[in-house]
CSV table of C-alpha atoms in Angstrom, one decimal:
chain,number,residue,atom,x,y,z
A,1,MET,CA,235.6,-10.9,73.4
A,2,LYS,CA,237.6,-10.6,70.2
A,3,ASN,CA,238.7,-14.3,70.5
A,4,ILE,CA,235.2,-15.5,71.0
A,5,LEU,CA,234.2,-13.6,67.9
A,6,TYR,CA,237.0,-15.2,65.9
A,7,GLU,CA,236.0,-18.6,67.2
A,8,ILE,CA,232.4,-18.1,66.2
A,9,ILE,CA,233.5,-16.9,62.7
A,10,ILE,CA,235.8,-19.9,62.3
A,11,LEU,CA,233.1,-22.3,63.6
A,12,PHE,CA,230.5,-20.8,61.2
A,13,ALA,CA,233.0,-21.1,58.3
A,14,LEU,CA,233.7,-24.8,59.2
A,15,PHE,CA,230.0,-25.5,59.6
A,16,THR,CA,229.0,-24.0,56.2
A,17,GLU,CA,231.8,-25.8,54.5
A,18,SER,CA,230.8,-29.1,56.0
A,19,ILE,CA,227.2,-28.5,54.8
A,20,ALA,CA,228.4,-27.7,51.3
A,21,ALA,CA,230.5,-30.9,51.4
A,22,GLN,CA,227.5,-32.9,52.4
A,23,ASN,CA,225.3,-31.4,49.7
A,24,THR,CA,222.4,-30.5,51.9
A,25,GLN,CA,219.3,-29.2,50.1
A,26,ILE,CA,216.5,-27.4,51.8
A,27,LYS,CA,213.3,-27.2,49.7
A,28,GLY,CA,209.6,-26.6,50.3
A,29,PHE,CA,206.2,-27.0,49.0
A,30,GLU,CA,203.0,-25.0,49.4
A,31,ASN,CA,199.6,-24.7,47.8
A,32,VAL,CA,196.6,-22.4,48.0
A,33,ASP,CA,193.2,-23.7,47.1
A,34,ALA,CA,189.8,-22.2,46.4
A,35,SER,CA,186.6,-24.3,46.4
A,36,VAL,CA,183.0,-24.0,45.5
A,37,THR,CA,180.7,-26.7,46.8
A,38,SER,CA,177.0,-27.8,46.7
A,39,ASP,CA,177.4,-29.1,50.3
A,40,THR,CA,175.4,-26.8,52.5
A,41,THR,CA,177.5,-27.7,55.6
A,42,THR,CA,180.6,-26.2,54.0
A,43,ARG,CA,180.9,-22.6,52.7
A,44,ASN,CA,182.7,-21.7,49.5
A,45,HIS,CA,186.2,-20.8,50.7
A,46,PHE,CA,189.9,-20.2,50.1
A,47,ALA,CA,192.3,-22.6,52.0
A,48,LEU,CA,196.0,-22.6,52.8
A,49,GLY,CA,197.5,-26.0,52.1
A,50,GLN,CA,200.2,-27.8,54.1
A,51,PHE,CA,203.5,-26.0,54.3
A,52,ASP,CA,206.0,-28.8,53.6
A,53,LEU,CA,209.7,-28.3,54.6
A,54,PHE,CA,211.7,-30.9,52.7
A,55,ILE,CA,215.4,-31.4,53.5
A,56,THR,CA,217.8,-33.9,52.0
A,57,SER,CA,221.5,-34.4,52.6
A,58,GLN,CA,224.0,-36.6,50.9
A,59,ILE,CA,226.3,-37.1,53.8
A,60,THR,CA,228.7,-39.5,52.2
A,61,ASP,CA,228.6,-41.5,49.0
A,62,LYS,CA,226.6,-44.2,50.9
A,63,VAL,CA,224.9,-42.4,53.7
A,64,SER,CA,222.0,-40.0,53.0
A,65,PHE,CA,219.2,-38.3,55.0
A,66,LEU,CA,215.7,-37.1,54.1
A,67,SER,CA,213.2,-35.3,56.3
A,68,GLU,CA,209.8,-33.8,55.6
A,69,THR,CA,208.2,-31.6,58.2
A,70,VAL,CA,204.6,-30.4,57.6
A,71,PHE,CA,203.0,-27.3,59.1
A,72,LEU,CA,199.2,-27.4,58.8
A,73,TYR,CA,196.1,-25.9,60.3
A,74,TYR,CA,194.0,-28.5,62.1
A,75,ASN,CA,191.6,-28.5,65.1
A,76,ASN,CA,191.8,-24.7,65.7
A,77,GLY,CA,195.5,-24.4,65.5
A,78,PHE,CA,198.7,-24.8,63.5
A,79,LYS,CA,200.2,-28.2,64.0
A,80,ILE,CA,203.7,-29.4,63.2
A,81,GLY,CA,204.2,-33.0,62.1
A,82,ILE,CA,207.4,-34.9,61.1
A,83,GLU,CA,206.1,-36.9,58.3
A,84,ARG,CA,209.4,-38.5,57.3
A,85,ALA,CA,212.8,-38.6,58.9
A,86,ILE,CA,214.9,-41.3,57.1
A,87,ILE,CA,218.5,-42.3,57.4
A,88,ASN,CA,219.6,-44.3,54.4
A,89,TYR,CA,222.6,-46.6,53.9
A,90,HIS,CA,223.2,-47.6,50.3
A,91,PHE,CA,225.1,-50.9,50.1
A,92,LYS,CA,224.3,-51.9,46.5
A,93,ASP,CA,221.5,-51.1,44.0
A,94,TYR,CA,219.8,-54.3,45.1
A,95,PHE,CA,220.3,-53.9,48.8
A,96,ASN,CA,219.8,-50.7,50.9
A,97,LEU,CA,218.8,-50.0,54.4
A,98,SER,CA,216.5,-47.2,55.6
A,99,VAL,CA,215.6,-46.5,59.2
A,100,GLY,CA,213.3,-43.9,60.7
A,101,LYS,CA,209.8,-42.7,59.9
A,102,LEU,CA,208.9,-43.7,56.3
A,103,TYR,CA,205.9,-43.8,54.1
A,104,SER,CA,204.7,-47.4,54.2
A,105,PRO,CA,205.7,-49.1,51.0
A,106,LEU,CA,202.0,-49.7,50.1
A,107,GLY,CA,201.1,-49.5,46.4
A,108,TYR,CA,202.3,-46.6,44.1
A,109,TRP,CA,200.6,-43.4,45.0
A,110,ASN,CA,201.5,-43.3,48.6
A,111,ASN,CA,205.2,-43.0,48.0
A,112,ALA,CA,205.1,-41.1,44.7
A,113,PHE,CA,202.8,-38.3,45.8
A,114,HIS,CA,202.3,-37.1,49.3
A,115,HIS,CA,202.6,-33.6,50.7
A,116,GLY,CA,204.3,-31.8,47.8
A,117,LEU,CA,201.0,-31.3,45.9
A,118,VAL,CA,202.7,-29.7,42.9
A,119,LEU,CA,203.9,-33.2,42.0
A,120,GLN,CA,200.5,-34.8,42.6
A,121,PRO,CA,198.5,-35.1,39.3
A,122,THR,CA,195.2,-34.3,41.0
A,123,ILE,CA,194.0,-31.8,43.6
A,124,THR,CA,192.6,-34.3,46.1
A,125,ARG,CA,194.1,-37.7,46.9
A,126,PRO,CA,192.1,-40.8,46.2
A,127,LYS,CA,190.1,-41.7,49.3
A,128,ILE,CA,191.8,-45.0,50.1
A,129,VAL,CA,195.2,-43.3,50.2
A,130,SER,CA,194.1,-40.1,51.9
A,131,GLU,CA,195.2,-39.1,55.4
A,132,GLY,CA,193.0,-40.2,58.3
A,133,THR,CA,191.7,-36.6,58.7
A,134,SER,CA,190.5,-36.7,55.1
A,135,GLY,CA,188.7,-40.0,55.3
A,136,GLY,CA,191.5,-42.4,54.6
A,137,GLY,CA,192.3,-45.3,56.8
A,138,LEU,CA,195.5,-46.9,55.6
A,139,PRO,CA,198.7,-46.8,57.7
A,140,LEU,CA,200.4,-44.5,55.3
A,141,GLU,CA,203.5,-43.9,57.5
A,142,ASP,CA,205.3,-46.2,59.9
A,143,LEU,CA,208.4,-46.0,62.1
A,144,GLY,CA,210.9,-48.8,61.7
A,145,ALA,CA,213.5,-50.3,59.4
A,146,GLN,CA,213.2,-51.0,55.7
A,147,LEU,CA,215.3,-53.1,53.3
A,148,ASN,CA,214.9,-52.2,49.7
A,149,GLY,CA,216.5,-52.8,46.3
A,150,ASP,CA,215.9,-52.0,42.6
A,151,GLY,CA,217.3,-52.7,39.2
A,152,ILE,CA,217.3,-56.5,39.7
A,153,THR,CA,217.4,-58.2,36.2
A,154,LYS,CA,216.3,-56.5,33.0
A,155,ILE,CA,212.7,-56.1,34.1
A,156,ASN,CA,213.9,-53.7,36.9
A,157,PHE,CA,212.5,-55.9,39.7
A,158,GLY,CA,212.6,-54.2,43.1
A,159,TYR,CA,211.4,-54.8,46.6
A,160,ASN,CA,210.7,-53.0,49.9
A,161,LEU,CA,210.4,-54.9,53.1
A,162,MET,CA,209.6,-52.9,56.2
A,163,ILE,CA,209.2,-53.8,59.9
A,164,GLY,CA,207.7,-51.1,62.0
A,165,ASN,CA,205.9,-50.2,65.2
A,166,GLY,CA,202.5,-50.3,63.4
A,167,ILE,CA,199.3,-48.4,64.1
A,168,ALA,CA,199.4,-48.7,68.0
A,169,SER,CA,202.5,-46.5,68.5
A,170,THR,CA,204.0,-43.1,68.9
A,171,PRO,CA,207.2,-41.8,67.3
A,172,THR,CA,209.1,-42.9,70.4
A,173,ASN,CA,207.2,-46.0,71.7
A,174,ASP,CA,205.2,-49.0,70.6
A,175,PHE,CA,202.0,-50.1,72.6
A,176,ASN,CA,202.3,-53.8,71.8
A,177,GLU,CA,205.1,-56.3,71.3
A,178,SER,CA,204.2,-57.4,67.8
A,179,LYS,CA,205.5,-55.4,64.9
A,180,SER,CA,203.9,-54.5,61.6
A,181,MET,CA,205.2,-56.0,58.4
A,182,CYS,CA,204.9,-54.5,54.9
A,183,LEU,CA,206.3,-56.0,51.7
A,184,ASN,CA,206.2,-54.3,48.2
A,185,LEU,CA,207.3,-56.1,45.1
A,186,HIS,CA,207.5,-54.2,41.8
A,187,ALA,CA,208.8,-54.5,38.3
A,188,GLU,CA,209.0,-52.4,35.1
A,189,PRO,CA,209.0,-54.9,32.3
A,190,ILE,CA,208.3,-52.2,29.7
A,191,GLU,CA,210.0,-48.8,30.1
A,192,ASN,CA,207.8,-46.6,32.4
A,193,LEU,CA,205.1,-49.2,32.8
A,194,LYS,CA,205.3,-50.4,36.4
A,195,PHE,CA,203.4,-53.1,38.3
A,196,TYR,CA,203.2,-53.3,42.1
A,197,ILE,CA,201.9,-55.9,44.6
A,198,SER,CA,202.1,-55.1,48.3
A,199,GLY,CA,200.8,-56.4,51.6
A,200,TYR,CA,200.7,-55.2,55.2
A,201,ALA,CA,200.0,-57.0,58.5
A,202,ASP,CA,199.7,-55.6,62.0
A,203,ASN,CA,198.1,-56.5,65.3
A,204,ILE,CA,196.2,-53.6,66.9
A,205,PRO,CA,195.5,-53.9,70.6
A,206,LYS,CA,192.2,-53.0,72.3
A,207,GLY,CA,191.9,-49.3,73.1
A,208,THR,CA,194.0,-48.1,70.2
A,209,THR,CA,192.9,-45.0,68.3
A,210,THR,CA,192.9,-45.9,64.6
A,211,ILE,CA,194.0,-43.7,61.6
A,212,GLN,CA,190.4,-42.4,61.3
A,213,GLY,CA,190.2,-41.7,65.0
A,214,VAL,CA,188.0,-44.7,65.9
A,215,LYS,CA,188.8,-46.3,69.3
A,216,THR,CA,189.1,-50.1,69.0
A,217,THR,CA,187.0,-52.1,71.5
A,218,GLN,CA,188.8,-55.4,70.8
A,219,ASN,CA,192.2,-56.7,69.7
A,220,ILE,CA,192.3,-56.6,65.9
A,221,ASN,CA,194.5,-58.4,63.3
A,222,LEU,CA,194.8,-56.3,60.2
A,223,GLN,CA,195.8,-57.5,56.7
A,224,ILE,CA,196.0,-55.3,53.7
A,225,LEU,CA,196.6,-56.5,50.1
A,226,ASN,CA,197.2,-54.3,47.2
A,227,ALA,CA,197.8,-54.4,43.4
A,228,SER,CA,198.8,-51.3,41.4
A,229,ILE,CA,199.7,-50.3,37.8
A,230,ALA,CA,201.3,-47.0,36.7
A,231,TYR,CA,202.4,-45.6,33.4
A,232,ARG,CA,204.1,-42.2,33.6
A,233,ASP,CA,207.0,-40.2,31.9
A,234,GLY,CA,206.9,-42.4,28.9
A,235,LYS,CA,206.9,-41.8,25.1
A,236,LEU,CA,203.1,-42.0,24.9
A,237,PRO,CA,201.5,-38.7,26.0
A,238,ILE,CA,199.3,-40.4,28.6
A,239,GLU,CA,199.4,-41.2,32.3
A,240,LEU,CA,197.6,-44.1,33.9
A,241,ILE,CA,197.5,-45.1,37.5
A,242,GLY,CA,195.2,-47.8,38.9
A,243,GLU,CA,195.3,-49.2,42.4
A,244,PHE,CA,193.2,-51.7,44.3
A,245,TYR,CA,193.3,-52.3,48.1
A,246,ASN,CA,191.6,-55.0,50.2
A,247,LEU,CA,191.5,-54.6,54.0
A,248,ARG,CA,190.7,-57.6,56.1
A,249,THR,CA,190.2,-57.4,59.9
A,250,MET,CA,189.8,-60.2,62.3
A,251,GLU,CA,188.9,-59.9,66.0
A,252,PRO,CA,190.3,-63.1,67.6
A,253,ASP,CA,188.3,-62.7,70.8
A,254,SER,CA,184.9,-62.6,69.1
A,255,ASN,CA,185.8,-64.2,65.8
A,256,ASN,CA,184.3,-61.2,64.0
A,257,SER,CA,185.8,-60.4,60.6
A,258,ALA,CA,185.4,-57.8,57.9
A,259,SER,CA,186.6,-57.2,54.4
A,260,SER,CA,186.6,-53.7,52.9
A,261,ASN,CA,187.8,-52.5,49.5
A,262,GLY,CA,189.1,-49.3,48.0
A,263,TYR,CA,190.2,-48.6,44.5
A,264,PHE,CA,190.8,-45.8,42.0
A,265,LEU,CA,191.7,-45.3,38.4
A,266,TYR,CA,193.4,-42.2,37.1
A,267,PHE,CA,193.9,-41.3,33.4
A,268,SER,CA,195.3,-38.2,31.7
A,269,TYR,CA,196.4,-37.0,28.3
A,270,LYS,CA,199.4,-34.6,28.0
A,271,ILE,CA,199.1,-31.8,25.5
A,272,ARG,CA,202.8,-31.2,25.5
A,273,LYS,CA,202.9,-28.1,23.3
A,274,ILE,CA,200.9,-26.0,25.8
A,275,ASN,CA,201.8,-28.0,29.0
A,276,LEU,CA,198.1,-28.7,29.6
A,277,ILE,CA,197.0,-32.1,31.0
A,278,PRO,CA,193.3,-32.9,31.1
A,279,TYR,CA,192.6,-35.8,33.5
A,280,VAL,CA,189.8,-37.9,34.9
A,281,TYR,CA,189.7,-40.2,37.9
A,282,TYR,CA,187.2,-42.5,39.5
A,283,ASP,CA,187.5,-43.3,43.2
A,284,ARG,CA,185.6,-45.9,45.3
A,285,LEU,CA,185.6,-46.9,48.9
A,286,LEU,CA,183.4,-49.8,50.0
A,287,LEU,CA,183.4,-50.5,53.7
A,288,ASP,CA,182.2,-53.6,55.4
A,289,THR,CA,179.5,-52.8,58.0
A,290,ASN,CA,181.5,-54.8,60.5
A,291,ASP,CA,184.8,-52.9,59.8
A,292,PRO,CA,186.2,-51.7,63.2
A,293,LEU,CA,188.8,-49.3,61.8
A,294,PHE,CA,186.6,-46.8,59.8
A,295,PHE,CA,183.7,-44.5,60.4
A,296,LYS,CA,181.2,-46.0,58.0
A,297,ASN,CA,181.2,-43.7,55.0
A,298,ASN,CA,181.2,-45.4,51.6
A,299,ILE,CA,182.3,-43.1,48.8
A,300,ALA,CA,182.0,-43.1,45.0
A,301,SER,CA,183.3,-40.1,43.1
A,302,ILE,CA,184.4,-39.1,39.7
A,303,ALA,CA,186.5,-36.1,38.9
A,304,PHE,CA,187.4,-34.2,35.7
A,305,GLY,CA,190.3,-31.8,35.9
A,306,LEU,CA,192.9,-29.7,34.0
A,307,ARG,CA,196.5,-29.3,35.1
A,308,TYR,CA,198.5,-26.5,33.7
A,309,VAL,CA,202.2,-27.0,34.3
A,310,ILE,CA,203.9,-23.6,34.3
A,311,HIS,CA,207.2,-25.2,35.4
A,312,PRO,CA,207.9,-28.6,36.9
A,313,LEU,CA,207.6,-26.9,40.3
A,314,SER,CA,204.7,-24.7,39.6
A,315,ALA,CA,201.2,-25.9,38.5
A,316,ILE,CA,197.6,-24.7,38.4
A,317,LYS,CA,194.9,-27.3,38.7
A,318,LEU,CA,191.1,-27.0,38.2
A,319,GLU,CA,189.0,-29.9,39.2
A,320,TYR,CA,185.3,-30.7,39.2
A,321,LYS,CA,184.2,-33.6,41.4
A,322,TYR,CA,180.9,-35.4,41.8
A,323,SER,CA,180.7,-37.6,44.9
A,324,GLU,CA,178.2,-39.8,46.5
A,325,THR,CA,178.8,-40.6,50.2
A,326,GLY,CA,177.1,-42.4,53.0
A,327,LEU,CA,176.9,-39.2,55.0
A,328,ILE,CA,175.9,-36.4,52.7
A,329,LYS,CA,174.3,-38.3,49.8
A,330,TYR,CA,175.8,-36.3,46.9
A,331,GLN,CA,178.1,-33.4,46.4
A,332,ASN,CA,179.3,-31.2,43.5
A,333,ARG,CA,182.6,-29.5,44.1
A,334,ILE,CA,184.8,-27.3,41.9
A,335,GLU,CA,188.3,-26.7,43.2
A,336,LEU,CA,191.1,-24.5,42.0
A,337,GLN,CA,194.7,-25.1,43.3
A,338,PHE,CA,197.9,-23.2,42.8
A,339,ALA,CA,200.8,-25.4,43.9
A,340,ILE,CA,204.5,-24.7,44.0
A,341,GLY,CA,207.8,-26.1,45.0
A,342,PHE,CA,210.8,-24.0,45.8
B,1,MET,CA,231.0,4.0,-19.4
B,2,ILE,CA,234.2,2.6,-17.8
B,3,LYS,CA,233.7,5.1,-14.9
B,4,ILE,CA,230.1,4.0,-14.4
B,5,ARG,CA,231.2,0.3,-14.3
B,6,LYS,CA,233.8,1.1,-11.7
B,7,TYR,CA,231.3,3.0,-9.6
B,8,PHE,CA,228.9,0.0,-9.7
B,9,ILE,CA,231.5,-2.8,-9.4
B,10,VAL,CA,233.1,-1.6,-6.2
B,11,PRO,CA,229.9,-1.2,-4.2
B,12,PHE,CA,228.5,-4.4,-5.7
B,13,ILE,CA,231.5,-6.5,-4.7
B,14,THR,CA,231.4,-4.9,-1.2
B,15,LEU,CA,227.7,-5.6,-0.9
B,16,LEU,CA,228.2,-9.2,-2.1
B,17,SER,CA,231.0,-9.9,0.3
B,18,GLY,CA,229.0,-8.5,3.1
B,19,ILE,CA,226.0,-10.7,2.3
B,20,ILE,CA,228.3,-13.8,2.1
B,21,ILE,CA,229.9,-13.0,5.4
B,22,CYS,CA,226.5,-12.4,7.1
B,23,PHE,CA,225.1,-15.6,5.5
B,24,LYS,CA,228.1,-17.6,6.6
B,25,THR,CA,228.0,-16.4,10.2
B,26,ASN,CA,224.2,-17.0,10.4
B,27,VAL,CA,224.6,-20.7,9.4
B,28,PRO,CA,224.6,-22.7,12.6
B,29,GLU,CA,227.6,-25.0,13.0
B,30,HIS,CA,226.7,-28.6,13.5
B,31,THR,CA,226.9,-29.5,17.2
B,32,SER,CA,228.7,-32.6,18.3
B,33,VAL,CA,228.4,-33.7,21.9
B,34,ALA,CA,230.6,-36.0,23.8
B,35,VAL,CA,229.2,-37.9,26.8
B,36,ILE,CA,232.0,-38.0,29.4
B,37,ILE,CA,232.9,-39.8,32.6
B,38,SER,CA,235.9,-39.7,34.8
B,39,ASN,CA,239.1,-41.3,33.6
B,40,ASP,CA,239.2,-43.2,36.9
B,41,ASN,CA,235.8,-44.8,36.2
B,42,PRO,CA,236.7,-48.2,34.8
B,43,ILE,CA,233.4,-48.8,33.0
B,44,ALA,CA,234.9,-47.7,29.7
B,45,PHE,CA,238.4,-47.8,28.3
B,46,LYS,CA,240.0,-44.5,27.6
B,47,ASP,CA,238.7,-42.8,24.4
B,48,ASN,CA,236.7,-45.9,23.5
B,49,PRO,CA,233.1,-44.9,23.0
B,50,SER,CA,231.9,-48.1,24.6
B,51,LEU,CA,228.5,-47.2,26.0
B,52,SER,CA,225.3,-47.4,23.8
B,53,ALA,CA,222.8,-44.6,23.8
B,54,GLY,CA,220.4,-46.8,25.8
B,55,GLU,CA,223.1,-47.4,28.5
B,56,VAL,CA,223.9,-43.7,28.7
B,57,LYS,CA,220.2,-42.9,29.2
B,58,ALA,CA,219.9,-45.6,31.9
B,59,TYR,CA,222.9,-44.4,33.8
B,60,TYR,CA,222.2,-40.7,33.4
B,61,LEU,CA,218.6,-41.0,34.6
B,62,ARG,CA,219.8,-43.5,37.3
B,63,LYS,CA,216.9,-45.6,35.9
B,64,ILE,CA,218.0,-49.1,36.5
B,65,LYS,CA,221.3,-48.6,38.1
B,66,LYS,CA,221.8,-45.9,40.7
B,67,ARG,CA,225.4,-46.9,41.3
B,68,TRP,CA,228.2,-47.8,38.8
B,69,PRO,CA,228.5,-51.6,38.6
B,70,GLU,CA,232.3,-51.7,38.7
B,71,THR,CA,233.0,-49.2,41.5
B,72,ASN,CA,229.7,-49.2,43.4
B,73,GLN,CA,229.9,-45.4,43.4
B,74,ASN,CA,226.8,-43.2,43.3
B,75,ILE,CA,226.0,-42.1,39.7
B,76,LEU,CA,226.1,-38.3,39.6
B,77,PRO,CA,224.6,-36.8,36.5
B,78,ALA,CA,226.0,-33.4,35.5
B,79,ASP,CA,223.8,-31.0,33.5
B,80,ARG,CA,223.9,-27.5,32.0
B,81,LEU,CA,222.2,-24.8,34.1
B,82,LYS,CA,220.6,-23.1,31.1
B,83,THR,CA,219.3,-24.3,27.8
B,84,CYS,CA,222.1,-24.6,25.2
B,85,PRO,CA,222.5,-26.5,21.9
B,86,GLU,CA,224.4,-29.3,23.6
B,87,GLN,CA,221.7,-29.8,26.2
B,88,LYS,CA,219.0,-29.8,23.5
B,89,LEU,CA,220.9,-32.4,21.5
B,90,PHE,CA,221.6,-34.6,24.5
B,91,TYR,CA,218.0,-34.5,25.8
B,92,SER,CA,216.4,-35.2,22.4
B,93,LYS,CA,218.8,-37.8,21.0
B,94,ILE,CA,219.7,-39.7,24.1
B,95,LEU,CA,217.0,-39.1,26.8
B,96,ASN,CA,214.1,-38.7,24.3
B,97,MET,CA,212.6,-36.1,26.6
B,98,ASN,CA,212.1,-32.3,26.6
B,99,ALA,CA,213.6,-30.1,29.3
B,100,ASN,CA,210.4,-30.0,31.3
B,101,ASP,CA,210.1,-33.7,31.4
B,102,VAL,CA,213.7,-34.1,32.5
B,103,ASP,CA,213.3,-31.7,35.3
B,104,THR,CA,210.0,-33.3,36.4
B,105,TYR,CA,211.5,-36.8,36.3
B,106,PHE,CA,214.4,-35.8,38.6
B,107,ILE,CA,212.3,-33.7,41.0
B,108,GLU,CA,209.8,-36.6,41.4
B,109,LYS,CA,212.7,-39.0,42.2
B,110,HIS,CA,214.2,-36.5,44.6
B,111,TYR,CA,210.9,-36.1,46.4
B,112,GLU,CA,210.2,-39.8,46.5
B,113,SER,CA,213.4,-41.1,47.8
B,114,GLY,CA,215.7,-38.2,48.4
B,115,GLU,CA,217.9,-39.0,45.4
B,116,GLU,CA,220.3,-36.1,44.5
B,117,LEU,CA,219.2,-33.7,41.8
B,118,PRO,CA,221.6,-33.4,38.8
B,119,HIS,CA,224.6,-31.1,39.5
B,120,LYS,CA,224.1,-28.0,37.2
B,121,PHE,CA,226.9,-26.0,35.6
B,122,VAL,CA,227.1,-22.8,33.5
B,123,SER,CA,229.9,-24.0,31.1
B,124,ASP,CA,231.5,-27.1,29.6
B,125,LYS,CA,234.7,-26.3,31.5
B,126,GLU,CA,232.9,-26.6,34.8
B,127,ILE,CA,231.3,-29.9,33.7
B,128,VAL,CA,234.7,-31.3,32.7
B,129,ASP,CA,236.2,-30.2,36.0
B,130,PHE,CA,233.3,-31.8,38.0
B,131,VAL,CA,233.3,-35.1,36.0
B,132,GLY,CA,237.1,-35.2,36.3
B,133,ASP,CA,237.0,-34.9,40.0
B,134,GLU,CA,234.0,-37.1,40.8
B,135,ILE,CA,234.5,-40.8,39.8
B,136,GLY,CA,230.8,-41.3,39.8
B,137,ALA,CA,229.9,-38.4,37.6
B,138,ILE,CA,228.5,-38.5,34.0
B,139,GLY,CA,228.0,-35.4,31.9
B,140,TYR,CA,228.0,-34.1,28.3
B,141,VAL,CA,230.0,-31.4,26.6
B,142,ASN,CA,230.6,-30.0,23.2
B,143,VAL,CA,233.4,-32.1,21.6
B,144,ASN,CA,235.3,-28.8,20.9
B,145,SER,CA,235.6,-28.4,24.7
B,146,LEU,CA,237.7,-31.5,25.0
B,147,SER,CA,241.2,-30.0,25.0
B,148,SER,CA,244.2,-32.2,25.8
B,149,GLU,CA,244.0,-30.8,29.4
B,150,ALA,CA,240.4,-32.0,29.6
B,151,LYS,CA,241.2,-35.4,28.1
B,152,ALA,CA,243.7,-35.9,30.9
B,153,LYS,CA,240.7,-35.9,33.4
B,154,VAL,CA,237.8,-37.4,31.4
B,155,LYS,CA,237.1,-39.9,28.7
B,156,THR,CA,234.4,-40.0,26.1
B,157,VAL,CA,231.9,-42.9,26.2
B,158,LEU,CA,229.6,-41.8,23.5
B,159,LEU,CA,229.6,-39.3,20.6
B,160,ILE,CA,226.4,-37.7,19.5
B,161,ASN,CA,226.2,-35.9,16.2
B,162,GLU,CA,223.4,-33.6,15.1
């Protein structure tokens, strides 16, 4: 018994030492929201945000790991989702390999802000880059392999090329032979001013449940094109993010096609002395009536907000949003969010 | 009359010297900061301040290069855990950012791609030891902390004067 105890102590010591050598960091994000709305179908309420468990590990100088596990309340119960699980191998600045479940390298917002809402400049995400459960429809995550590089030439040119299972898949299987492809090209010609163009292509077989939960009745070829601009962390006390997405679908069996657009523009001014950031953003989703991937719900909204940054990992946001949607005509909503990282 | 003068002169001189001592000790000394890397890092020759402020900023923030070009080692920025004159000088003169902006910048990169956060230390000695041991590290210390023992481990690539 004594020997077993010694062995356990030695194993524990070795295990903790190896963790220290690997520099493993366990962090988390959480937020609590309160909202008042003019929508009669929803009551004014408090809401617990997603609990995000964020783990990174620098295993060797070239091998690293990142995972993000989210606990959220959905459909009458707490659900656990592995949002990201990525193994990286860093060959050179301009050539790295990532495998696992990644955020699709579409645009800027999708990779810069996701579940850790303390980092996100607004309370709600723009509709086009929202999760399917919140009205979005883009394949924000994918499982596969990605080549990426940065710091190419003086304009800091970079690229991400991802091959994945695509929409018709589970974390362990793919429902069709064809793979999704996503390419993101970006550059920073002026310090902190970034430009992105990206594209995505996937074949979705008949009978697939799409991101929004629509069941497809035919085979669909999906193409997404994007252009984005972002200015953040610069000398000027402003932030600017603008993104445009075009989604084209083609049903080869019936020759039906559709083209939908989504775009948003975010602008803020930093009052540095008091860590207060007033912001405004306009958000638009224009869906083609023939679009087979979405529930038809066009949206136009404008939001005015204030973000008070207590600490880089602690922020309070207050946001007023006016929305016009296909389903509930118009809505006024005031939301308060206390978001932290730890 | 002579007695009165003596009574006045002695306390007056004492008071004056006290004021001078207090005044002298209250005057802040000028801080000079040395940006250091490991002696084994071949990017700069020993004791030759061969990096510009812009290059130090780009390396420290892992902005354009995430790995040292010569060794292909991960760039590991070393920082002070708490605010100190050296940190203030380095942030304002080289990074052109305040402490909140620096923290936010690294946290966002950490969240986006899992990049390591800067290693934080309580003293210059700890930074010297870390930078000396890690070929990919880059840090900043007060020039007065660079003893001959320290110089055996690290080299200065840029000097910053207040």
